[in-house]
């Protein structure tokens, strides 16, 4: 079973993807982490984030170790840089085969990102598009960063809004819900409720 999970920044799609994969005993690929790793590598190497050919070359050279999850990849600055390099068609093309190969494992996989249901796995068995109000997403992301003041939450919200806007506006593989995606609004749901909702849908499909 191939499951595609897309959605807005800090919507809870990663939490859902991880829990759903564990529940179903499937491998999980966080594709945002790949774009974050690429951006991080380019920044570290002092590269030019506006050089598409160089970014595509670095994308082809990325290893699995480069993409291992760590706090340095989770900052909003790296997310912003990831959003910038992920708009390059050559970069997306360079990373496509790896994502599709991962999903082609026997038994299937859960992938989350922005274009999984539309471009990477248009034939996925189940597609979700996860979102929540900007205010709630900002509150959650600020909480992850140890921030709670209104001004801090507003600043985080502004960063999330700008990143979503860029991800939706790009011409190549923009963030959008696939026509056949189930939309889950997590604003008023706990992670356990989101998982239950998704499991019910998966059960109904399989
Ligand atoms: O999901 P996450 O916030 O880690 O993703 C970081 C950035 O990587 C996104 O804002 C988006 O620009 C890019 N991305 C993408 N396509 C994906 C996954 C992430 O363009 N499938």
mmCIF file of N, CA and C and ligand atoms in Angstrom, residues 13 31-32 35-36 82-83 86 92 113-116 163 167 170, ligand 1:
data_model
loop_
_atom_site.group_PDB
_atom_site.id
_atom_site.type_symbol
_atom_site.label_atom_id
_atom_site.label_comp_id
_atom_site.label_asym_id
_atom_site.label_seq_id
_atom_site.Cartn_x
_atom_site.Cartn_y
_atom_site.Cartn_z
ATOM 1 N N UNK A 13 1.332 16.995 9.322
ATOM 2 C CA UNK A 13 1.417 15.901 8.343
ATOM 3 C C UNK A 13 2.542 14.930 8.672
ATOM 4 N N UNK A 31 9.964 13.490 2.907
ATOM 5 C CA UNK A 31 10.668 14.070 1.750
ATOM 6 C C UNK A 31 11.099 15.516 2.011
ATOM 7 N N UNK A 32 10.432 16.190 2.952
ATOM 8 C CA UNK A 32 10.861 17.547 3.307
ATOM 9 C C UNK A 32 12.288 17.551 3.834
ATOM 10 N N UNK A 35 14.817 17.885 1.033
ATOM 11 C CA UNK A 35 15.008 19.265 0.564
ATOM 12 C C UNK A 35 15.736 20.105 1.623
ATOM 13 N N UNK A 36 15.434 19.819 2.890
ATOM 14 C CA UNK A 36 16.139 20.545 3.966
ATOM 15 C C UNK A 36 17.625 20.177 3.976
ATOM 16 N N UNK A 82 15.131 25.633 1.892
ATOM 17 C CA UNK A 82 14.630 24.429 1.217
ATOM 18 C C UNK A 82 13.520 24.814 0.242
ATOM 19 N N UNK A 83 12.658 25.719 0.687
ATOM 20 C CA UNK A 83 11.551 26.163 -0.163
ATOM 21 C C UNK A 83 12.089 26.861 -1.408
ATOM 22 N N UNK A 86 13.813 24.112 -3.684
ATOM 23 C CA UNK A 86 12.869 23.095 -4.144
ATOM 24 C C UNK A 86 12.030 23.598 -5.317
ATOM 25 N N UNK A 92 14.146 19.042 -8.418
ATOM 26 C CA UNK A 92 13.048 18.104 -8.184
ATOM 27 C C UNK A 92 13.244 16.845 -9.018
ATOM 28 N N UNK A 113 5.085 15.122 2.054
ATOM 29 C CA UNK A 113 5.752 16.247 1.401
ATOM 30 C C UNK A 113 4.754 17.267 0.895
ATOM 31 N N UNK A 114 4.995 17.754 -0.336
ATOM 32 C CA UNK A 114 4.112 18.758 -0.925
ATOM 33 C C UNK A 114 3.500 18.286 -2.247
ATOM 34 N N UNK A 115 4.209 17.374 -2.932
ATOM 35 C CA UNK A 115 3.797 16.959 -4.286
ATOM 36 C C UNK A 115 3.726 15.441 -4.388
ATOM 37 N N UNK A 116 3.542 14.757 -3.266
ATOM 38 C CA UNK A 116 3.579 13.289 -3.302
ATOM 39 C C UNK A 116 2.353 12.753 -4.064
ATOM 40 N N UNK A 163 6.217 30.806 3.455
ATOM 41 C CA UNK A 163 6.737 29.564 2.866
ATOM 42 C C UNK A 163 5.626 28.831 2.101
ATOM 43 N N UNK A 167 5.534 27.866 -1.834
ATOM 44 C CA UNK A 167 5.361 26.471 -2.253
ATOM 45 C C UNK A 167 4.135 26.297 -3.156
ATOM 46 N N UNK A 170 4.894 28.193 -6.971
ATOM 47 C CA UNK A 170 5.899 27.766 -7.952
ATOM 48 C C UNK A 170 5.220 27.038 -9.106
HETATM 49 O O1 LIG B 1 7.893 19.531 5.100
HETATM 50 P P1 LIG B 1 9.035 20.494 5.384
HETATM 51 O O2 LIG B 1 8.603 21.728 6.089
HETATM 52 O O3 LIG B 1 10.177 19.807 6.075
HETATM 53 O O4 LIG B 1 9.571 20.911 3.932
HETATM 54 C C1 LIG B 1 10.531 21.938 3.757
HETATM 55 C C2 LIG B 1 10.359 22.529 2.365
HETATM 56 O O5 LIG B 1 10.768 21.562 1.391
HETATM 57 C C3 LIG B 1 8.941 22.909 1.986
HETATM 58 O O6 LIG B 1 8.587 24.207 2.393
HETATM 59 C C4 LIG B 1 8.961 22.770 0.461
HETATM 60 O O7 LIG B 1 9.430 23.948 -0.160
HETATM 61 C C5 LIG B 1 9.987 21.678 0.209
HETATM 62 N N1 LIG B 1 9.353 20.415 -0.129
HETATM 63 C C6 LIG B 1 8.928 20.233 -1.419
HETATM 64 N N2 LIG B 1 8.412 19.047 -1.816
HETATM 65 C C7 LIG B 1 8.288 18.034 -0.959
HETATM 66 C C8 LIG B 1 8.689 18.193 0.399
HETATM 67 C C9 LIG B 1 9.200 19.421 0.784
HETATM 68 O O8 LIG B 1 9.008 21.141 -2.234
HETATM 69 N N3 LIG B 1 7.806 16.865 -1.389
#
